[in-house]
Amino acid sequence: MSFETGTNFIDYVRIFCKSGDGGNGSMHLHRAKYVPKGGPDGGDGGRGGHIILRGNKQMWTLIHLKYKKHIKAEDGGAGSGQLKHGKQGADVVLQVPLGTVARDGETGETLFEVMEDGEEKILCRGGRGGLGNDAFKSATNQTPRFAQPGEPGVEGWFILELKVLADVGLVGFPNAGKSTLLSVVSAAKPKIANYPFTTLEPQLGIVTYRDERSFVMADIPGIIEGAHEGKGLGLRFLRHIERNAMLLFMIPADSPDISSEYKVLLKELKLYNPELLDKDRVLAITKTDMLDEELRREVKRHLPRKIPSCFISSVTGEGITELKDLLWERLNTEI
Protein backbone atom coordinates (compact mmCIF):
# COMPACT_ATOMS: atom_id res chain seq x y z
CA MET A 1 0.00 0.00 0.00
CA SER A 2 1.43 3.39 -0.92
CA PHE A 3 0.40 6.93 -1.66
CA GLU A 4 0.04 6.95 -5.44
CA THR A 5 -2.18 9.92 -6.11
CA GLY A 6 -0.62 11.37 -9.21
CA THR A 7 2.04 13.08 -7.11
CA ASN A 8 5.73 12.36 -6.63
CA PHE A 9 5.37 10.99 -3.10
CA ILE A 10 5.92 7.23 -3.05
CA ASP A 11 6.45 5.62 0.36
CA TYR A 12 6.44 1.91 -0.55
CA VAL A 13 8.22 -0.05 -3.27
CA ARG A 14 8.81 -3.74 -3.93
CA ILE A 15 12.01 -4.54 -5.80
CA PHE A 16 13.82 -7.65 -6.97
CA CYS A 17 17.54 -7.59 -6.16
CA LYS A 18 20.42 -9.87 -7.03
CA SER A 19 23.93 -9.33 -5.73
CA GLY A 20 26.91 -10.39 -7.81
CA ASP A 21 28.22 -13.94 -7.89
CA GLY A 22 31.73 -14.46 -6.60
CA GLY A 23 34.37 -15.20 -9.24
CA ASN A 24 35.86 -18.69 -9.46
CA GLY A 25 39.31 -19.35 -8.08
CA SER A 26 41.96 -20.36 -10.62
CA MET A 27 43.46 -23.85 -10.93
CA HIS A 28 46.80 -22.98 -12.50
CA LEU A 29 50.34 -24.35 -12.29
CA HIS A 30 53.32 -22.12 -12.84
CA ARG A 31 55.01 -22.82 -16.16
CA ALA A 32 58.10 -21.07 -17.54
CA LYS A 33 60.90 -21.93 -19.96
CA TYR A 34 63.23 -23.09 -17.23
CA VAL A 35 60.56 -24.17 -14.74
CA PRO A 36 58.73 -27.06 -16.38
CA LYS A 37 57.14 -28.26 -13.16
CA GLY A 38 56.34 -25.13 -11.13
CA GLY A 39 53.97 -25.06 -8.19
CA PRO A 40 50.40 -23.79 -7.99
CA ASP A 41 49.91 -20.10 -8.73
CA GLY A 42 46.17 -19.80 -9.26
CA GLY A 43 44.72 -16.57 -7.89
CA ASP A 44 41.45 -16.07 -5.95
CA GLY A 45 38.18 -14.98 -7.55
CA GLY A 46 36.80 -11.49 -6.85
CA ARG A 47 33.86 -10.80 -4.57
CA GLY A 48 30.51 -10.20 -6.21
CA GLY A 49 29.03 -6.71 -5.92
CA HIS A 50 26.79 -5.81 -2.95
CA ILE A 51 23.49 -3.98 -3.23
CA ILE A 52 23.66 -1.20 -0.65
CA LEU A 53 21.15 1.33 0.71
CA ARG A 54 22.61 4.74 1.57
CA GLY A 55 20.70 7.36 3.60
CA ASN A 56 20.26 10.74 1.91
CA LYS A 57 18.73 13.58 3.94
CA GLN A 58 17.91 15.49 0.74
CA MET A 59 15.41 12.83 -0.36
CA TRP A 60 11.79 12.56 0.81
CA THR A 61 10.36 9.85 -1.47
CA LEU A 62 11.08 6.44 -3.01
CA ILE A 63 9.73 7.47 -6.42
CA HIS A 64 13.12 6.95 -8.08
CA LEU A 65 12.77 3.22 -7.35
CA LYS A 66 9.12 2.89 -8.37
CA TYR A 67 9.90 1.76 -11.92
CA LYS A 68 13.29 0.20 -11.18
CA LYS A 69 11.95 -3.22 -10.25
CA HIS A 70 15.02 -5.37 -11.00
CA ILE A 71 18.43 -4.43 -9.64
CA LYS A 72 21.55 -6.51 -10.21
CA ALA A 73 25.11 -6.00 -9.01
CA GLU A 74 28.15 -7.04 -11.02
CA ASP A 75 29.68 -10.52 -10.73
CA GLY A 76 33.22 -10.88 -9.44
CA GLY A 77 35.97 -11.76 -11.91
CA ALA A 78 37.69 -15.14 -12.01
CA GLY A 79 41.22 -15.56 -10.69
CA SER A 80 44.05 -16.44 -13.05
CA GLY A 81 47.65 -17.64 -13.11
CA GLN A 82 50.60 -15.81 -11.57
CA LEU A 83 48.49 -15.34 -8.43
CA LYS A 84 46.28 -12.73 -10.13
CA HIS A 85 43.08 -12.17 -8.19
CA GLY A 86 39.82 -11.60 -10.00
CA LYS A 87 38.28 -8.13 -10.14
CA GLN A 88 35.75 -7.28 -7.43
CA GLY A 89 32.23 -6.82 -8.78
CA ALA A 90 30.95 -3.23 -8.67
CA ASP A 91 28.49 -2.48 -5.86
CA VAL A 92 25.10 -0.93 -6.60
CA VAL A 93 24.31 1.91 -4.16
CA LEU A 94 20.66 2.96 -3.87
CA GLN A 95 20.05 6.37 -2.30
CA VAL A 96 17.05 6.35 0.04
CA PRO A 97 15.37 8.89 2.35
CA LEU A 98 16.05 8.77 6.07
CA GLY A 99 13.44 6.62 7.77
CA THR A 100 13.51 3.89 5.09
CA VAL A 101 12.80 0.40 6.43
CA ALA A 102 13.98 -2.67 4.47
CA ARG A 103 11.96 -5.86 4.75
CA ASP A 104 12.16 -9.38 3.33
CA GLY A 105 9.61 -9.44 0.51
CA GLU A 106 8.51 -13.01 1.25
CA THR A 107 8.33 -13.11 5.05
CA GLY A 108 7.84 -9.40 5.83
CA GLU A 109 10.68 -9.61 8.38
CA THR A 110 12.33 -6.27 9.10
CA LEU A 111 15.98 -6.40 8.04
CA PHE A 112 17.17 -2.92 9.03
CA GLU A 113 16.36 0.79 8.99
CA VAL A 114 18.35 3.62 7.46
CA MET A 115 18.21 6.56 9.87
CA GLU A 116 21.36 8.67 9.34
CA ASP A 117 22.59 10.75 6.42
CA GLY A 118 25.35 8.83 4.62
CA GLU A 119 24.64 5.63 6.58
CA GLU A 120 25.11 2.51 4.45
CA LYS A 121 23.46 -0.88 4.99
CA ILE A 122 23.95 -3.95 2.79
CA LEU A 123 20.64 -5.20 1.42
CA CYS A 124 22.14 -8.07 -0.63
CA ARG A 125 25.65 -9.26 0.09
CA GLY A 126 27.78 -10.26 -2.88
CA GLY A 127 29.05 -13.83 -3.11
CA ARG A 128 32.59 -14.48 -1.90
CA GLY A 129 35.22 -15.21 -4.50
CA GLY A 130 36.55 -18.76 -4.65
CA LEU A 131 40.09 -19.53 -3.55
CA GLY A 132 42.72 -20.37 -6.18
CA ASN A 133 44.70 -23.58 -5.96
CA ASP A 134 47.66 -21.71 -4.42
CA ALA A 135 45.59 -21.40 -1.23
CA PHE A 136 45.35 -25.19 -0.89
CA LYS A 137 49.01 -26.16 -1.13
CA SER A 138 50.43 -27.93 1.89
CA ALA A 139 53.35 -30.08 2.92
CA THR A 140 51.42 -33.18 1.86
CA ASN A 141 49.87 -31.70 -1.29
CA GLN A 142 52.34 -29.38 -2.94
CA THR A 143 50.56 -29.18 -6.31
CA PRO A 144 46.80 -29.15 -5.68
CA ARG A 145 44.94 -29.48 -8.95
CA PHE A 146 41.69 -27.99 -7.81
CA ALA A 147 40.31 -24.55 -6.95
CA GLN A 148 37.20 -23.27 -5.23
CA PRO A 149 34.21 -21.96 -7.18
CA GLY A 150 32.80 -18.55 -6.26
CA GLU A 151 29.75 -18.30 -4.01
CA PRO A 152 26.48 -17.34 -5.69
CA GLY A 153 25.04 -13.93 -4.86
CA VAL A 154 21.82 -13.37 -2.94
CA GLU A 155 18.59 -12.78 -4.80
CA GLY A 156 14.99 -12.16 -3.86
CA TRP A 157 12.18 -9.65 -3.44
CA PHE A 158 12.56 -6.85 -0.92
CA ILE A 159 10.19 -4.20 0.37
CA LEU A 160 11.36 -0.66 1.04
CA GLU A 161 8.99 1.36 3.18
CA LEU A 162 9.37 4.99 4.16
CA LYS A 163 8.31 6.30 7.55
CA VAL A 164 8.46 10.08 7.67
CA LEU A 165 10.86 11.54 10.23
CA ALA A 166 9.71 14.69 12.00
CA ASP A 167 9.81 16.35 15.41
CA VAL A 168 6.07 17.03 15.57
CA GLY A 169 3.40 14.92 13.87
CA LEU A 170 -0.08 16.37 13.42
CA VAL A 171 -2.88 14.03 14.53
CA GLY A 172 -6.52 14.72 13.79
CA PHE A 173 -9.57 13.76 11.83
CA PRO A 174 -9.81 14.91 8.22
CA ASN A 175 -10.48 18.62 7.88
CA ALA A 176 -9.15 19.43 11.37
CA GLY A 177 -7.02 22.30 10.04
CA LYS A 178 -3.68 20.49 9.95
CA SER A 179 -2.69 21.54 6.43
CA THR A 180 -3.68 25.14 7.14
CA LEU A 181 -1.55 25.24 10.29
CA LEU A 182 1.48 23.85 8.44
CA SER A 183 1.10 26.46 5.69
CA VAL A 184 0.98 29.22 8.32
CA VAL A 185 3.97 28.15 10.46
CA SER A 186 6.29 26.98 7.65
CA ALA A 187 7.07 27.45 3.98
CA ALA A 188 5.31 24.19 3.07
CA LYS A 189 2.52 24.53 0.52
CA PRO A 190 0.12 21.65 1.17
CA LYS A 191 -3.08 21.37 -0.82
CA ILE A 192 -5.90 22.86 1.26
CA ALA A 193 -9.65 22.60 0.72
CA ASN A 194 -12.76 22.28 2.84
CA TYR A 195 -13.36 18.55 2.45
CA PRO A 196 -12.04 15.35 4.06
CA PHE A 197 -8.74 13.80 2.97
CA THR A 198 -7.40 16.96 1.35
CA THR A 199 -4.01 15.65 2.45
CA LEU A 200 -3.31 12.38 0.65
CA GLU A 201 0.43 12.39 1.29
CA PRO A 202 2.66 13.51 4.16
CA GLN A 203 3.80 17.11 4.00
CA LEU A 204 6.89 18.26 5.86
CA GLY A 205 7.52 21.82 6.92
CA ILE A 206 10.44 23.50 8.69
CA VAL A 207 8.97 25.65 11.47
CA THR A 208 11.20 28.64 12.18
CA TYR A 209 11.46 29.60 15.81
CA ARG A 210 13.12 32.32 17.84
CA ASP A 211 16.85 33.05 17.32
CA GLU A 212 16.99 31.13 14.01
CA ARG A 213 16.11 27.85 15.64
CA SER A 214 13.72 25.45 13.92
CA PHE A 215 11.96 22.10 14.12
CA VAL A 216 10.26 19.80 11.60
CA MET A 217 6.48 19.40 11.53
CA ALA A 218 4.66 16.73 9.50
CA ASP A 219 1.08 17.00 8.30
CA ILE A 220 -0.01 13.42 7.80
CA PRO A 221 -3.23 12.13 6.16
CA GLY A 222 -6.24 12.44 8.43
CA ILE A 223 -7.17 9.55 10.63
CA ILE A 224 -10.71 8.19 10.92
CA GLU A 225 -12.34 5.74 13.30
CA GLY A 226 -11.25 2.24 12.25
CA ALA A 227 -7.93 3.48 10.82
CA HIS A 228 -6.00 0.73 12.62
CA GLU A 229 -7.99 -1.76 10.50
CA GLY A 230 -7.00 0.05 7.32
CA LYS A 231 -10.16 2.11 6.87
CA GLY A 232 -9.83 5.39 5.05
CA LEU A 233 -6.13 6.15 4.71
CA GLY A 234 -5.64 4.20 7.94
CA LEU A 235 -2.40 2.27 7.89
CA ARG A 236 -0.76 4.77 5.55
CA PHE A 237 -1.28 7.46 8.19
CA LEU A 238 -0.26 5.31 11.13
CA ARG A 239 2.98 4.09 9.55
CA HIS A 240 4.26 7.64 9.39
CA ILE A 241 3.13 8.78 12.84
CA GLU A 242 5.47 6.17 14.40
CA ARG A 243 8.50 8.27 13.45
CA ASN A 244 7.49 11.54 15.13
CA ALA A 245 9.02 12.63 18.42
CA MET A 246 5.86 14.42 19.60
CA LEU A 247 2.21 14.29 18.58
CA LEU A 248 0.13 17.46 18.21
CA PHE A 249 -3.54 16.51 18.41
CA MET A 250 -5.76 18.95 16.53
CA ILE A 251 -9.51 19.17 17.10
CA PRO A 252 -11.66 21.95 15.61
CA ALA A 253 -13.62 24.21 17.94
CA ASP A 254 -16.88 23.27 16.20
CA SER A 255 -16.47 19.57 17.03
CA PRO A 256 -19.68 18.16 18.61
CA ASP A 257 -17.65 16.53 21.40
CA ILE A 258 -13.97 17.45 21.79
CA SER A 259 -13.30 15.00 24.62
CA SER A 260 -14.87 12.12 22.73
CA GLU A 261 -12.97 12.97 19.54
CA TYR A 262 -9.68 13.02 21.45
CA LYS A 263 -10.45 9.59 22.95
CA VAL A 264 -11.19 8.11 19.51
CA LEU A 265 -7.87 9.41 18.18
CA LEU A 266 -6.03 7.92 21.16
CA LYS A 267 -7.85 4.62 20.72
CA GLU A 268 -6.84 4.33 17.06
CA LEU A 269 -3.19 4.97 17.92
CA LYS A 270 -3.27 2.45 20.77
CA LEU A 271 -4.90 -0.29 18.67
CA TYR A 272 -2.30 0.18 15.95
CA ASN A 273 0.73 0.39 18.23
CA PRO A 274 0.44 0.92 22.03
CA GLU A 275 3.95 2.43 22.11
CA LEU A 276 2.59 5.51 20.31
CA LEU A 277 0.90 6.50 23.57
CA ASP A 278 4.34 6.87 25.16
CA LYS A 279 5.05 9.88 22.96
CA ASP A 280 4.57 13.36 24.39
CA ARG A 281 1.26 14.92 23.39
CA VAL A 282 -0.10 18.44 23.01
CA LEU A 283 -3.68 19.40 22.12
CA ALA A 284 -4.58 22.35 19.91
CA ILE A 285 -8.17 23.50 19.55
CA THR A 286 -8.33 24.92 16.03
CA LYS A 287 -10.62 27.41 14.27
CA THR A 288 -11.13 29.32 17.52
CA ASP A 289 -11.93 32.51 15.58
CA MET A 290 -15.43 30.94 15.49
CA LEU A 291 -15.77 31.16 19.29
CA ASP A 292 -16.94 34.02 21.46
CA GLU A 293 -15.78 34.25 25.09
CA GLU A 294 -18.73 32.32 26.47
CA LEU A 295 -18.26 29.41 24.05
CA ARG A 296 -14.53 29.40 24.73
CA ARG A 297 -15.12 29.00 28.48
CA GLU A 298 -17.53 26.17 27.75
CA VAL A 299 -14.99 24.39 25.51
CA LYS A 300 -12.27 24.73 28.18
CA ARG A 301 -14.47 22.92 30.69
CA HIS A 302 -14.48 19.80 28.49
CA LEU A 303 -10.80 19.62 27.58
CA PRO A 304 -8.77 16.54 28.64
CA ARG A 305 -6.98 17.34 31.90
CA LYS A 306 -3.72 15.42 31.46
CA ILE A 307 -2.50 17.06 28.27
CA PRO A 308 -1.30 20.65 27.73
CA SER A 309 -3.61 22.52 25.39
CA CYS A 310 -3.99 25.83 23.61
CA PHE A 311 -6.46 27.64 21.39
CA ILE A 312 -5.33 28.62 17.90
CA SER A 313 -6.67 30.15 14.72
CA SER A 314 -4.61 29.76 11.56
CA VAL A 315 -6.84 32.40 9.96
CA THR A 316 -6.27 35.20 12.49
CA GLY A 317 -2.93 33.97 13.85
CA GLU A 318 -4.27 33.74 17.38
CA GLY A 319 -2.26 31.42 19.62
CA ILE A 320 0.27 30.43 16.92
CA THR A 321 3.27 31.95 18.73
CA GLU A 322 2.14 30.40 22.01
CA LEU A 323 1.78 27.02 20.31
CA LYS A 324 5.30 27.19 18.88
CA ASP A 325 6.63 28.16 22.33
CA LEU A 326 4.85 25.19 23.89
CA LEU A 327 6.10 22.72 21.26
CA TRP A 328 9.68 23.99 21.46
CA GLU A 329 9.71 23.82 25.24
CA ARG A 330 8.47 20.24 25.30
CA LEU A 331 10.71 19.09 22.45
CA ASN A 332 13.70 20.31 24.43
CA THR A 333 12.67 19.05 27.86
CA GLU A 334 13.09 15.54 29.24
CA ILE A 335 9.51 14.57 30.04
PDB file of C-alpha atoms in Angstrom, residues 108-261:
ATOM      1  CA  GLY A 108       7.845  -9.404   5.831  1.00  0.00           C
ATOM      2  CA  GLU A 109      10.679  -9.612   8.375  1.00  0.00           C
ATOM      3  CA  THR A 110      12.334  -6.265   9.098  1.00  0.00           C
ATOM      4  CA  LEU A 111      15.984  -6.403   8.039  1.00  0.00           C
ATOM      5  CA  PHE A 112      17.175  -2.924   9.032  1.00  0.00           C
ATOM      6  CA  GLU A 113      16.360   0.788   8.992  1.00  0.00           C
ATOM      7  CA  VAL A 114      18.349   3.619   7.458  1.00  0.00           C
ATOM      8  CA  MET A 115      18.214   6.562   9.874  1.00  0.00           C
ATOM      9  CA  GLU A 116      21.363   8.672   9.342  1.00  0.00           C
ATOM     10  CA  ASP A 117      22.591  10.753   6.422  1.00  0.00           C
ATOM     11  CA  GLY A 118      25.351   8.831   4.624  1.00  0.00           C
ATOM     12  CA  GLU A 119      24.637   5.630   6.583  1.00  0.00           C
ATOM     13  CA  GLU A 120      25.106   2.508   4.451  1.00  0.00           C
ATOM     14  CA  LYS A 121      23.462  -0.877   4.986  1.00  0.00           C
ATOM     15  CA  ILE A 122      23.951  -3.950   2.789  1.00  0.00           C
ATOM     16  CA  LEU A 123      20.636  -5.200   1.422  1.00  0.00           C
ATOM     17  CA  CYS A 124      22.144  -8.070  -0.635  1.00  0.00           C
ATOM     18  CA  ARG A 125      25.648  -9.263   0.094  1.00  0.00           C
ATOM     19  CA  GLY A 126      27.775 -10.259  -2.885  1.00  0.00           C
ATOM     20  CA  GLY A 127      29.049 -13.827  -3.111  1.00  0.00           C
ATOM     21  CA  ARG A 128      32.591 -14.481  -1.897  1.00  0.00           C
ATOM     22  CA  GLY A 129      35.222 -15.209  -4.502  1.00  0.00           C
ATOM     23  CA  GLY A 130      36.550 -18.758  -4.647  1.00  0.00           C
ATOM     24  CA  LEU A 131      40.094 -19.531  -3.547  1.00  0.00           C
ATOM     25  CA  GLY A 132      42.716 -20.371  -6.179  1.00  0.00           C
ATOM     26  CA  ASN A 133      44.703 -23.578  -5.961  1.00  0.00           C
ATOM     27  CA  ASP A 134      47.660 -21.712  -4.420  1.00  0.00           C
ATOM     28  CA  ALA A 135      45.587 -21.402  -1.225  1.00  0.00           C
ATOM     29  CA  PHE A 136      45.351 -25.194  -0.895  1.00  0.00           C
ATOM     30  CA  LYS A 137      49.011 -26.161  -1.135  1.00  0.00           C
ATOM     31  CA  SER A 138      50.429 -27.931   1.894  1.00  0.00           C
ATOM     32  CA  ALA A 139      53.348 -30.083   2.921  1.00  0.00           C
ATOM     33  CA  THR A 140      51.421 -33.184   1.863  1.00  0.00           C
ATOM     34  CA  ASN A 141      49.872 -31.702  -1.287  1.00  0.00           C
ATOM     35  CA  GLN A 142      52.337 -29.379  -2.942  1.00  0.00           C
ATOM     36  CA  THR A 143      50.565 -29.178  -6.309  1.00  0.00           C
ATOM     37  CA  PRO A 144      46.804 -29.148  -5.675  1.00  0.00           C
ATOM     38  CA  ARG A 145      44.940 -29.480  -8.952  1.00  0.00           C
ATOM     39  CA  PHE A 146      41.686 -27.986  -7.806  1.00  0.00           C
ATOM     40  CA  ALA A 147      40.314 -24.546  -6.948  1.00  0.00           C
ATOM     41  CA  GLN A 148      37.203 -23.268  -5.233  1.00  0.00           C
ATOM     42  CA  PRO A 149      34.207 -21.961  -7.176  1.00  0.00           C
ATOM     43  CA  GLY A 150      32.798 -18.552  -6.259  1.00  0.00           C
ATOM     44  CA  GLU A 151      29.747 -18.302  -4.010  1.00  0.00           C
ATOM     45  CA  PRO A 152      26.478 -17.337  -5.687  1.00  0.00           C
ATOM     46  CA  GLY A 153      25.039 -13.926  -4.863  1.00  0.00           C
ATOM     47  CA  VAL A 154      21.819 -13.368  -2.936  1.00  0.00           C
ATOM     48  CA  GLU A 155      18.585 -12.782  -4.799  1.00  0.00           C
ATOM     49  CA  GLY A 156      14.989 -12.161  -3.856  1.00  0.00           C
ATOM     50  CA  TRP A 157      12.182  -9.645  -3.438  1.00  0.00           C
ATOM     51  CA  PHE A 158      12.559  -6.851  -0.915  1.00  0.00           C
ATOM     52  CA  ILE A 159      10.190  -4.197   0.372  1.00  0.00           C
ATOM     53  CA  LEU A 160      11.360  -0.657   1.045  1.00  0.00           C
ATOM     54  CA  GLU A 161       8.990   1.364   3.185  1.00  0.00           C
ATOM     55  CA  LEU A 162       9.369   4.995   4.160  1.00  0.00           C
ATOM     56  CA  LYS A 163       8.315   6.297   7.552  1.00  0.00           C
ATOM     57  CA  VAL A 164       8.461  10.075   7.667  1.00  0.00           C
ATOM     58  CA  LEU A 165      10.858  11.540  10.227  1.00  0.00           C
ATOM     59  CA  ALA A 166       9.709  14.689  12.001  1.00  0.00           C
ATOM     60  CA  ASP A 167       9.810  16.354  15.408  1.00  0.00           C
ATOM     61  CA  VAL A 168       6.071  17.027  15.572  1.00  0.00           C
ATOM     62  CA  GLY A 169       3.402  14.919  13.873  1.00  0.00           C
ATOM     63  CA  LEU A 170      -0.084  16.372  13.423  1.00  0.00           C
ATOM     64  CA  VAL A 171      -2.881  14.033  14.530  1.00  0.00           C
ATOM     65  CA  GLY A 172      -6.517  14.719  13.793  1.00  0.00           C
ATOM     66  CA  PHE A 173      -9.568  13.756  11.828  1.00  0.00           C
ATOM     67  CA  PRO A 174      -9.807  14.910   8.216  1.00  0.00           C
ATOM     68  CA  ASN A 175     -10.483  18.621   7.885  1.00  0.00           C
ATOM     69  CA  ALA A 176      -9.148  19.435  11.369  1.00  0.00           C
ATOM     70  CA  GLY A 177      -7.020  22.296  10.038  1.00  0.00           C
ATOM     71  CA  LYS A 178      -3.676  20.485   9.953  1.00  0.00           C
ATOM     72  CA  SER A 179      -2.692  21.536   6.431  1.00  0.00           C
ATOM     73  CA  THR A 180      -3.680  25.139   7.137  1.00  0.00           C
ATOM     74  CA  LEU A 181      -1.550  25.239  10.290  1.00  0.00           C
ATOM     75  CA  LEU A 182       1.476  23.849   8.440  1.00  0.00           C
ATOM     76  CA  SER A 183       1.100  26.455   5.690  1.00  0.00           C
ATOM     77  CA  VAL A 184       0.983  29.220   8.322  1.00  0.00           C
ATOM     78  CA  VAL A 185       3.969  28.145  10.459  1.00  0.00           C
ATOM     79  CA  SER A 186       6.291  26.984   7.647  1.00  0.00           C
ATOM     80  CA  ALA A 187       7.073  27.454   3.976  1.00  0.00           C
ATOM     81  CA  ALA A 188       5.311  24.189   3.073  1.00  0.00           C
ATOM     82  CA  LYS A 189       2.519  24.526   0.517  1.00  0.00           C
ATOM     83  CA  PRO A 190       0.124  21.647   1.172  1.00  0.00           C
ATOM     84  CA  LYS A 191      -3.082  21.368  -0.820  1.00  0.00           C
ATOM     85  CA  ILE A 192      -5.897  22.856   1.259  1.00  0.00           C
ATOM     86  CA  ALA A 193      -9.649  22.603   0.722  1.00  0.00           C
ATOM     87  CA  ASN A 194     -12.759  22.276   2.839  1.00  0.00           C
ATOM     88  CA  TYR A 195     -13.362  18.547   2.452  1.00  0.00           C
ATOM     89  CA  PRO A 196     -12.041  15.355   4.062  1.00  0.00           C
ATOM     90  CA  PHE A 197      -8.745  13.804   2.966  1.00  0.00           C
ATOM     91  CA  THR A 198      -7.398  16.957   1.351  1.00  0.00           C
ATOM     92  CA  THR A 199      -4.008  15.648   2.447  1.00  0.00           C
ATOM     93  CA  LEU A 200      -3.307  12.379   0.655  1.00  0.00           C
ATOM     94  CA  GLU A 201       0.431  12.391   1.288  1.00  0.00           C
ATOM     95  CA  PRO A 202       2.657  13.506   4.160  1.00  0.00           C
ATOM     96  CA  GLN A 203       3.799  17.112   4.001  1.00  0.00           C
ATOM     97  CA  LEU A 204       6.894  18.260   5.860  1.00  0.00           C
ATOM     98  CA  GLY A 205       7.524  21.822   6.924  1.00  0.00           C
ATOM     99  CA  ILE A 206      10.435  23.505   8.690  1.00  0.00           C
ATOM    100  CA  VAL A 207       8.969  25.646  11.468  1.00  0.00           C
ATOM    101  CA  THR A 208      11.202  28.636  12.178  1.00  0.00           C
ATOM    102  CA  TYR A 209      11.462  29.596  15.810  1.00  0.00           C
ATOM    103  CA  ARG A 210      13.122  32.320  17.842  1.00  0.00           C
ATOM    104  CA  ASP A 211      16.851  33.049  17.323  1.00  0.00           C
ATOM    105  CA  GLU A 212      16.995  31.131  14.013  1.00  0.00           C
ATOM    106  CA  ARG A 213      16.105  27.848  15.638  1.00  0.00           C
ATOM    107  CA  SER A 214      13.720  25.447  13.921  1.00  0.00           C
ATOM    108  CA  PHE A 215      11.959  22.097  14.116  1.00  0.00           C
ATOM    109  CA  VAL A 216      10.258  19.799  11.596  1.00  0.00           C
ATOM    110  CA  MET A 217       6.484  19.399  11.528  1.00  0.00           C
ATOM    111  CA  ALA A 218       4.662  16.727   9.505  1.00  0.00           C
ATOM    112  CA  ASP A 219       1.084  17.003   8.295  1.00  0.00           C
ATOM    113  CA  ILE A 220      -0.011  13.425   7.801  1.00  0.00           C
ATOM    114  CA  PRO A 221      -3.227  12.132   6.160  1.00  0.00           C
ATOM    115  CA  GLY A 222      -6.243  12.444   8.425  1.00  0.00           C
ATOM    116  CA  ILE A 223      -7.172   9.551  10.634  1.00  0.00           C
ATOM    117  CA  ILE A 224     -10.714   8.187  10.922  1.00  0.00           C
ATOM    118  CA  GLU A 225     -12.344   5.739  13.302  1.00  0.00           C
ATOM    119  CA  GLY A 226     -11.245   2.243  12.248  1.00  0.00           C
ATOM    120  CA  ALA A 227      -7.935   3.478  10.820  1.00  0.00           C
ATOM    121  CA  HIS A 228      -6.000   0.734  12.618  1.00  0.00           C
ATOM    122  CA  GLU A 229      -7.992  -1.760  10.499  1.00  0.00           C
ATOM    123  CA  GLY A 230      -7.000   0.048   7.322  1.00  0.00           C
ATOM    124  CA  LYS A 231     -10.165   2.111   6.875  1.00  0.00           C
ATOM    125  CA  GLY A 232      -9.832   5.394   5.046  1.00  0.00           C
ATOM    126  CA  LEU A 233      -6.130   6.155   4.712  1.00  0.00           C
ATOM    127  CA  GLY A 234      -5.635   4.195   7.937  1.00  0.00           C
ATOM    128  CA  LEU A 235      -2.404   2.269   7.894  1.00  0.00           C
ATOM    129  CA  ARG A 236      -0.764   4.772   5.548  1.00  0.00           C
ATOM    130  CA  PHE A 237      -1.278   7.456   8.188  1.00  0.00           C
ATOM    131  CA  LEU A 238      -0.256   5.310  11.133  1.00  0.00           C
ATOM    132  CA  ARG A 239       2.976   4.086   9.545  1.00  0.00           C
ATOM    133  CA  HIS A 240       4.257   7.644   9.387  1.00  0.00           C
ATOM    134  CA  ILE A 241       3.128   8.776  12.839  1.00  0.00           C
ATOM    135  CA  GLU A 242       5.475   6.172  14.404  1.00  0.00           C
ATOM    136  CA  ARG A 243       8.502   8.269  13.449  1.00  0.00           C
ATOM    137  CA  ASN A 244       7.488  11.540  15.129  1.00  0.00           C
ATOM    138  CA  ALA A 245       9.017  12.630  18.424  1.00  0.00           C
ATOM    139  CA  MET A 246       5.859  14.424  19.597  1.00  0.00           C
ATOM    140  CA  LEU A 247       2.207  14.286  18.583  1.00  0.00           C
ATOM    141  CA  LEU A 248       0.131  17.458  18.213  1.00  0.00           C
ATOM    142  CA  PHE A 249      -3.536  16.510  18.407  1.00  0.00           C
ATOM    143  CA  MET A 250      -5.758  18.955  16.529  1.00  0.00           C
ATOM    144  CA  ILE A 251      -9.509  19.167  17.101  1.00  0.00           C
ATOM    145  CA  PRO A 252     -11.657  21.955  15.614  1.00  0.00           C
ATOM    146  CA  ALA A 253     -13.625  24.211  17.938  1.00  0.00           C
ATOM    147  CA  ASP A 254     -16.875  23.267  16.200  1.00  0.00           C
ATOM    148  CA  SER A 255     -16.472  19.568  17.031  1.00  0.00           C
ATOM    149  CA  PRO A 256     -19.677  18.160  18.609  1.00  0.00           C
ATOM    150  CA  ASP A 257     -17.652  16.527  21.403  1.00  0.00           C
ATOM    151  CA  ILE A 258     -13.974  17.451  21.789  1.00  0.00           C
ATOM    152  CA  SER A 259     -13.300  15.004  24.623  1.00  0.00           C
ATOM    153  CA  SER A 260     -14.874  12.119  22.726  1.00  0.00           C
ATOM    154  CA  GLU A 261     -12.974  12.973  19.536  1.00  0.00           C
TER     155      GLU A 261
END
